[in-house]
Coordinates of C-alpha atoms in Angstrom, one line a residue:
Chain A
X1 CA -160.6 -51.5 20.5
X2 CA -162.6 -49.4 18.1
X3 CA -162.2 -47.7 14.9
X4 CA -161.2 -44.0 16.1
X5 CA -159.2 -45.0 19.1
X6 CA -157.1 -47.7 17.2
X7 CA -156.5 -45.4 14.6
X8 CA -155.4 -42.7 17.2
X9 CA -152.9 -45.5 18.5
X10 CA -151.4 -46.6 15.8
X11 CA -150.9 -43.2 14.6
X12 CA -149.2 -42.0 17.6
X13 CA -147.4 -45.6 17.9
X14 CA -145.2 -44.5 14.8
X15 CA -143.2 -41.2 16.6
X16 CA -139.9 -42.5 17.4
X17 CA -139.6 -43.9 21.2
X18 CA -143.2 -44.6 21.6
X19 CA -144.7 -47.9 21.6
X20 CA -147.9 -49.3 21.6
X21 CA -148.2 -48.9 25.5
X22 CA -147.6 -45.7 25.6
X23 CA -149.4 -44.3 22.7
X24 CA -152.7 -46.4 24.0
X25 CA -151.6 -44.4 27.6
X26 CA -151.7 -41.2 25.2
X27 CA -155.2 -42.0 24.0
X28 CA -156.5 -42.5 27.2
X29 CA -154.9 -39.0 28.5
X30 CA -156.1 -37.5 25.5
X31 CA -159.6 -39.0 26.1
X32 CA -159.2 -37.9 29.8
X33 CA -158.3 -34.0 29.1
X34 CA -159.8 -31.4 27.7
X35 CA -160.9 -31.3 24.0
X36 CA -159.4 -28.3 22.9
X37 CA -155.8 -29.4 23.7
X38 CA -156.0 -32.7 21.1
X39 CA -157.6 -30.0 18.5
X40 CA -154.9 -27.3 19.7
X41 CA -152.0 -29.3 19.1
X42 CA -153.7 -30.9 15.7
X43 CA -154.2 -27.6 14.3
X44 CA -150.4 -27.1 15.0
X45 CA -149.6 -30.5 13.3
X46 CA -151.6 -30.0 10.5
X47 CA -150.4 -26.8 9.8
X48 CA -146.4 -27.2 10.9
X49 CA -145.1 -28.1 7.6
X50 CA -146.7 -25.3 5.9
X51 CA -145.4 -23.2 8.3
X52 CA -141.4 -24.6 8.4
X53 CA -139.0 -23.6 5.6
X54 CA -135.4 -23.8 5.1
X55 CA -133.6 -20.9 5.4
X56 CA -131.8 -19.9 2.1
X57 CA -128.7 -18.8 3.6
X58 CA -128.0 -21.5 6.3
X59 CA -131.1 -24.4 5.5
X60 CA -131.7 -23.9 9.4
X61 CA -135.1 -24.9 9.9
X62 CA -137.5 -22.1 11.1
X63 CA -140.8 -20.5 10.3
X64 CA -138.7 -17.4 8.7
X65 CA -136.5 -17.0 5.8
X66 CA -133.5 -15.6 6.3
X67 CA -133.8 -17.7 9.9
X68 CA -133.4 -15.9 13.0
X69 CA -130.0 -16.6 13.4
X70 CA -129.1 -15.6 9.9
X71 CA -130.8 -12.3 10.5
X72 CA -129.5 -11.3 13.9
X73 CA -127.2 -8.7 13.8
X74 CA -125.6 -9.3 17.3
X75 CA -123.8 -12.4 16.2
X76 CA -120.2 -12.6 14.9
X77 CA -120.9 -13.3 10.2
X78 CA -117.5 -13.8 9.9
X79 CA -117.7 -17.1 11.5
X80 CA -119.5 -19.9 10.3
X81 CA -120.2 -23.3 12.4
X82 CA -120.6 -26.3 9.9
X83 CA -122.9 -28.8 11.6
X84 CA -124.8 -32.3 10.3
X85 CA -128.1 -31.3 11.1
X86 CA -130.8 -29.4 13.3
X87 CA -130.5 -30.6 16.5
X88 CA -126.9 -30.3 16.2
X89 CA -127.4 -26.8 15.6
X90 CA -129.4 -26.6 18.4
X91 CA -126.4 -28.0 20.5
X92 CA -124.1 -26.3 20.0
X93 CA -126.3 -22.7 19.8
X94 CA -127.9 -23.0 23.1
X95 CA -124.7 -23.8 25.0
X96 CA -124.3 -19.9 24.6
X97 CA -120.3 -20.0 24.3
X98 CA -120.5 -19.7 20.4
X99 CA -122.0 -16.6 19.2
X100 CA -121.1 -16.9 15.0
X101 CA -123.2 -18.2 12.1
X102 CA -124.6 -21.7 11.4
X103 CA -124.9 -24.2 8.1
X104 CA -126.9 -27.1 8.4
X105 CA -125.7 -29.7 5.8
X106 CA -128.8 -32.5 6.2
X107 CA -126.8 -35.3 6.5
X108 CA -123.3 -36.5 6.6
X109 CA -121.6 -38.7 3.9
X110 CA -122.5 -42.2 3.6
X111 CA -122.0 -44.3 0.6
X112 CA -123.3 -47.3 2.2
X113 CA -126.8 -45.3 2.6
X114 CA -126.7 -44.0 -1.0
X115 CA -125.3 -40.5 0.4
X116 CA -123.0 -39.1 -1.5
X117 CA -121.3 -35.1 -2.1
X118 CA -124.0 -33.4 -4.1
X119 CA -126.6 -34.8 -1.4
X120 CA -125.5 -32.3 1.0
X121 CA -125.7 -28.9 1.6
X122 CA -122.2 -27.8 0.9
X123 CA -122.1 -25.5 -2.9
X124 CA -124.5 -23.1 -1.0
X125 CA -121.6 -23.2 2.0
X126 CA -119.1 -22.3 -0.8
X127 CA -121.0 -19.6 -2.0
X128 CA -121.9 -18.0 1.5
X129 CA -117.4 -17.9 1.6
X130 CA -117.3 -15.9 -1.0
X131 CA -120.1 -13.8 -1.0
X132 CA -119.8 -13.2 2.6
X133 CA -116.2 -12.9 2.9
X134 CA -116.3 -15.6 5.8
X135 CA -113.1 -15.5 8.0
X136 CA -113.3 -18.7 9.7
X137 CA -115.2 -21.8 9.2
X138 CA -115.7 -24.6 11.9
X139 CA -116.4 -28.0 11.0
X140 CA -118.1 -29.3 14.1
X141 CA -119.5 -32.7 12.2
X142 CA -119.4 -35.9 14.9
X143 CA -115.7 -38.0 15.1
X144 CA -117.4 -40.8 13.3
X145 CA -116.0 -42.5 10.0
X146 CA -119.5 -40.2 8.4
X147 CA -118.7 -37.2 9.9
X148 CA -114.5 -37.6 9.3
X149 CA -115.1 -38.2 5.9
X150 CA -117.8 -35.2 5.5
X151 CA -115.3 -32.5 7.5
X152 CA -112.4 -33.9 4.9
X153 CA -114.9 -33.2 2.2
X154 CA -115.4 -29.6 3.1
X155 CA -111.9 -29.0 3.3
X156 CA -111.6 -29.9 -0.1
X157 CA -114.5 -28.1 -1.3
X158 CA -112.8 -25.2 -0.1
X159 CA -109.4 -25.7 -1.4
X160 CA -107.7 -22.9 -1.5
X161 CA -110.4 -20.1 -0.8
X162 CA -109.0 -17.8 1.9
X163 CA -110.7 -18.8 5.3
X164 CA -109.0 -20.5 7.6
X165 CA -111.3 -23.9 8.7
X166 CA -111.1 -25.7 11.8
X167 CA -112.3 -29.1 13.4
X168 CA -114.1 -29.2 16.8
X169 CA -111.6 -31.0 19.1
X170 CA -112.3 -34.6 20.1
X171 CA -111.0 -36.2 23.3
X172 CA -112.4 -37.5 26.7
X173 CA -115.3 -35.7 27.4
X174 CA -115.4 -33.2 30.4
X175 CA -117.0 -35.0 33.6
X176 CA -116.0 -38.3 32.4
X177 CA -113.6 -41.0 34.1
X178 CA -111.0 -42.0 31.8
X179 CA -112.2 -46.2 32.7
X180 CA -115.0 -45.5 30.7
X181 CA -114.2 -43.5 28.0
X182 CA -113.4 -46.3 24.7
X183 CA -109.8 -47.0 23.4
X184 CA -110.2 -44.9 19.9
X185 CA -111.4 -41.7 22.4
X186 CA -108.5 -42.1 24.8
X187 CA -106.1 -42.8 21.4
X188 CA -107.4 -39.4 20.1
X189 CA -107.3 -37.3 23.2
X190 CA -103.6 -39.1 23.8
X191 CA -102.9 -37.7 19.9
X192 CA -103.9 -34.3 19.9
X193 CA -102.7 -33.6 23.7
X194 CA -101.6 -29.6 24.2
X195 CA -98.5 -28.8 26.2
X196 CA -99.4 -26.7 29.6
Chain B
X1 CA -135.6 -22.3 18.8
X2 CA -138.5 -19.9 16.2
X3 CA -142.5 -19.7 17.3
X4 CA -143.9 -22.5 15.0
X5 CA -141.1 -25.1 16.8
X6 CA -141.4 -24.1 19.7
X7 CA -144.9 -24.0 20.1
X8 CA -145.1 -27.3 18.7
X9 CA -142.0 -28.5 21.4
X10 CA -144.7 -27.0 24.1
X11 CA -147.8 -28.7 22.8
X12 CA -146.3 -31.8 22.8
X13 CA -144.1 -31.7 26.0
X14 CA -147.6 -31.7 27.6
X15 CA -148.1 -35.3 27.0
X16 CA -147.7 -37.4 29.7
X17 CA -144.4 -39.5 29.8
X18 CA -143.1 -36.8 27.2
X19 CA -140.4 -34.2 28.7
X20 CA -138.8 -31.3 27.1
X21 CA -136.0 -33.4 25.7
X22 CA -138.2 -36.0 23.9
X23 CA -140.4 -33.4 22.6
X24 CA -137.5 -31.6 20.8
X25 CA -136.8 -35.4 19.4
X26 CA -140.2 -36.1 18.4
X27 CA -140.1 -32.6 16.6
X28 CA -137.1 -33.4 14.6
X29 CA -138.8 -36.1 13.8
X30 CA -141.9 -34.3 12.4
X31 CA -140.1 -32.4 10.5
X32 CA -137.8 -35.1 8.6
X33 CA -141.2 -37.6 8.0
X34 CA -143.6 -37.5 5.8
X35 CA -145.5 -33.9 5.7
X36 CA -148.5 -36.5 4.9
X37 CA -148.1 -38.3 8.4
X38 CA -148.0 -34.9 10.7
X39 CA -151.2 -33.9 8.9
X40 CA -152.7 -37.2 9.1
X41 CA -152.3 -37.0 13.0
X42 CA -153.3 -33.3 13.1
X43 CA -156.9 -34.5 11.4
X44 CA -157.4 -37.6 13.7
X45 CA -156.5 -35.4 16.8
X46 CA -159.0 -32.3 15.6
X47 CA -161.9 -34.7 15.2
X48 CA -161.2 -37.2 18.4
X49 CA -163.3 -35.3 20.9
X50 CA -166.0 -35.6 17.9
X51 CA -165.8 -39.1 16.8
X52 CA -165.5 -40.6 20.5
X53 CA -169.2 -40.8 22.6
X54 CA -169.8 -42.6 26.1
X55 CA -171.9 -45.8 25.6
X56 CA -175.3 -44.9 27.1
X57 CA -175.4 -48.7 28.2
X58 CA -172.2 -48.9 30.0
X59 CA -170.2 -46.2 29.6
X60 CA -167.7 -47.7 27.5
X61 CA -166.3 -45.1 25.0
X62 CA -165.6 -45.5 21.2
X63 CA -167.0 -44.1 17.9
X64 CA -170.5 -46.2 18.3
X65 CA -173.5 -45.8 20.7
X66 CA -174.0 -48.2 22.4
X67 CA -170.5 -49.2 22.1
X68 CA -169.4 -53.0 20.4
X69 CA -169.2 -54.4 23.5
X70 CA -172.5 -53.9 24.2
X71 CA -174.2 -55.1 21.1
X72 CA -172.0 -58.1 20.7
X73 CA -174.1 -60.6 20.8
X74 CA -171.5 -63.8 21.3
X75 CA -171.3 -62.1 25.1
X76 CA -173.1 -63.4 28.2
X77 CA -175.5 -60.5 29.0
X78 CA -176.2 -61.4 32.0
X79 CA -173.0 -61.2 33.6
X80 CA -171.5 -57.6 34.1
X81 CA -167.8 -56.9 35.0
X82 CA -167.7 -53.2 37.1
X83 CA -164.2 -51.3 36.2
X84 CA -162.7 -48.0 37.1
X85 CA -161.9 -46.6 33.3
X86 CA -161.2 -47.7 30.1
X87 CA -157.7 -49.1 30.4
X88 CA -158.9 -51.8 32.7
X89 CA -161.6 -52.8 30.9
X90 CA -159.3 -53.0 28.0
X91 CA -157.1 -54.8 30.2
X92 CA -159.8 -57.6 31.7
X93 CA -161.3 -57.8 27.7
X94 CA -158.0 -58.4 26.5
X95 CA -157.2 -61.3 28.7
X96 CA -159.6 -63.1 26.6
X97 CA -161.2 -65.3 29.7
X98 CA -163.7 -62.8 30.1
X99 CA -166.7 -62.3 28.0
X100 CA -169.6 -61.2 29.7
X101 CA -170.4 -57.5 29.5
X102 CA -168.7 -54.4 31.3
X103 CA -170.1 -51.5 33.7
X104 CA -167.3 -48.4 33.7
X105 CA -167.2 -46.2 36.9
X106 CA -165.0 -43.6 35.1
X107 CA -163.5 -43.2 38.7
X108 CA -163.2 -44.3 42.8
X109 CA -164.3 -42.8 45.3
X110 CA -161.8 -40.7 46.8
X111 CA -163.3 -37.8 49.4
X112 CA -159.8 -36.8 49.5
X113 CA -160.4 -35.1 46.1
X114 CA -163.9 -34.8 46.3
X115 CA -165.0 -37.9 44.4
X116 CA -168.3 -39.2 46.0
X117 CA -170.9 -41.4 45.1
X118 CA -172.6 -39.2 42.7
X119 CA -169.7 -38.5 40.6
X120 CA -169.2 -42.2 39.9
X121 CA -171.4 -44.2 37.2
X122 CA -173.5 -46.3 39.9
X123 CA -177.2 -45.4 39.3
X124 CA -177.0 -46.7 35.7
X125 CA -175.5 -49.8 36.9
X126 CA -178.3 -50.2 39.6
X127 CA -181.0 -49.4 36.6
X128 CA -179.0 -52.0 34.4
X129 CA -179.7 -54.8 36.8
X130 CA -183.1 -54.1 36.9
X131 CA -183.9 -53.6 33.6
X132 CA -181.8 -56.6 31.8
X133 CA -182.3 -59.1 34.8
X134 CA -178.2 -59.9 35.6
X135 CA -177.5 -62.8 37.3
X136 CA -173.7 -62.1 38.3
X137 CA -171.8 -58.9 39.1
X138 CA -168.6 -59.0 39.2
X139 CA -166.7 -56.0 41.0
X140 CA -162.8 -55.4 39.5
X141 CA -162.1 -52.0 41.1
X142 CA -158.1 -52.7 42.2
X143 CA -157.4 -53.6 45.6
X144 CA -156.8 -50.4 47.4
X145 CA -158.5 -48.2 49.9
X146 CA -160.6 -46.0 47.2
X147 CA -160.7 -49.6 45.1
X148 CA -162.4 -51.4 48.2
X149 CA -164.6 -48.7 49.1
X150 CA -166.0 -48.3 45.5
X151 CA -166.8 -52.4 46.1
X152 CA -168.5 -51.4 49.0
X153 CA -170.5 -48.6 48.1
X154 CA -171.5 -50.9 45.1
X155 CA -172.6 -53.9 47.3
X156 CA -174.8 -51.5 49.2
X157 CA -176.1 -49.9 46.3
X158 CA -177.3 -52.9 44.4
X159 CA -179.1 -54.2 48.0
X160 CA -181.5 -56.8 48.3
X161 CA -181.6 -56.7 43.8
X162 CA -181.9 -60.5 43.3
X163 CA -178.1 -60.5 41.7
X164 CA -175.1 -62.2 42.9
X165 CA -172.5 -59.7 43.4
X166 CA -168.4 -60.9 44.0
X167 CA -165.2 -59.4 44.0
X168 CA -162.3 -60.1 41.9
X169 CA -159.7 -62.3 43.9
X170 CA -156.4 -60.5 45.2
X171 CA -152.7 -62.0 46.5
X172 CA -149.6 -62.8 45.1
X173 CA -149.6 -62.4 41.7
X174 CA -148.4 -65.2 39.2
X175 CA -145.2 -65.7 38.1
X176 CA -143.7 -63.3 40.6
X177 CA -141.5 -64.7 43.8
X178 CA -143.0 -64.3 47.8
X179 CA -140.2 -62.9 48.6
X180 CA -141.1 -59.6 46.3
X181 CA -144.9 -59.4 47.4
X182 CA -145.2 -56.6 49.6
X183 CA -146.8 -57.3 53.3
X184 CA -150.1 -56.4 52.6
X185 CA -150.3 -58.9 49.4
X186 CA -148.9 -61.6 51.2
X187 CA -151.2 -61.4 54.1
X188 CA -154.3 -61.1 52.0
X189 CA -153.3 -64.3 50.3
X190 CA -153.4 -65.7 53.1
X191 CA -156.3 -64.6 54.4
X192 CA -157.9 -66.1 51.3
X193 CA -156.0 -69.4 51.1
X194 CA -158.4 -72.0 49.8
X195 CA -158.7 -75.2 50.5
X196 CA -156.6 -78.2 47.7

């Protein structure tokens, strides 16, 4: 209605999944609560790119460099999981089976979207091969055209450095029903079947 | 996953309407944007509490005293429309039939959680009425139990003031089918059939 309280929606109407409705329902909560939460959690937004970096070795996100999964000594540095981006990370790190390194590329390749090899993080990923003698590296980008063409890319960036690199498997995902998985998922799982 | 994330993961899961999940997104999102937008919100949300007073006329809030309802001269002042919080009297304003002035309750009662009379924003009404001679109020707390009682306690508030006092009509609503309206609706509407 008024200058502050429009500005405040149309501010919070920009984040991703919120809508005018809901960010005018955020106002009104924010109104409704106490003060020092909105200037809590502005502080924090004010401050949070400040306070995020990219880790050198990995570009994880975090507010250290080395990150906290480049610096912990319990996990296995002699493998290395190759993934798109942060939340991916996330993803596969917090399903607790896979206890090895990360490297965030930012992005996959995308000609269409201007995205092309030297806009990803891959050099550094070289690098971190040799300097770290990596034994293993998995390329767990998505089974999309993007992410087929990025993990094809890495291979050949790698040539023939001595590390063996794998490719997260695709196929019907666990849970599902095989009548709603799509044609190229049930052509892929038929392709790379295992004998038993 | 690190402090400064997950702090900010906390901060916003907090928000109503926002889980764990979309917090994470919404952070992701932070952090790919603009630094300049994050920092723009974190401002706006340190100063809200600051830049946001009650009207001292009608309770109203927004960044002016008395608020631009109230000194909008284009409205009929002598008609005042009684709501329980802001959203509803954003919701009657913006309907656009409505252009008389507004009285907010901020609140019902509700002795259940130990809302009474004094907690709600009825002795300013009362003083309004007196002092700016009102010829109509009109009560739009919603039809339920707390709603009803908050008309009532109104009516027997204002007295024998020399002030018309009615209630906002309830039943089916438009648009929707009789077959949807639940029992209560459907036999208020026909309690207050009118004649055609």
């Amino acid at each position: 209605m008024t200058g502050a309280i429009l500005e405040m929606i149309d501010l919070l109407a920009r984040l991703p999944g919120i809508g005018r409705r809901s960010a005018t329902r955020l106002v009104f909560h924010l109104l409704d609560a106490n003060p020092e939460y909105a200037q809590r959690l502005g502080a924090a937004l004010c401050d949070f790119h400040n306070q995020i970096e990219r880790c050198s070795e990995c570009a994880n996100m975090s507010d250290q460099n080395p990150c906290p999964i480049c610096t912990d000594h319990h996990r296995d540095d002699k493998t290395v999981c190759v993934v798109e981006n942060i939340p991916d990370l996330w993803a596969v790190d917090s399903g607790g089976t896979y206890r090895g390194k990360f490297h965030v590329l930012h992005g996959l390749l995308s000609p269409l979207d201007g995205i092309g090899p030297d806009d990803l993080n891959v050099d550094l990923l070289i690098d971190r091969i040799k300097r770290n003698h990596i034994g293993e590296v998995i390329v767990a980008t998505r089974p999309s055209v993007e992410g087929e063409a990025t993990a094809m890319l890495i291979r050949q960036s790698i040539g023939a450095l001595p590390v063996k690199v794998t490719r997260i498997a695709s196929g019907v995902p666990l849970g599902s029903e095989l009548e709603y998985a799509d044609a190229r998922t049930l052509e892929r799982a038929l392709q790379d079947r295992k004998e038993m």
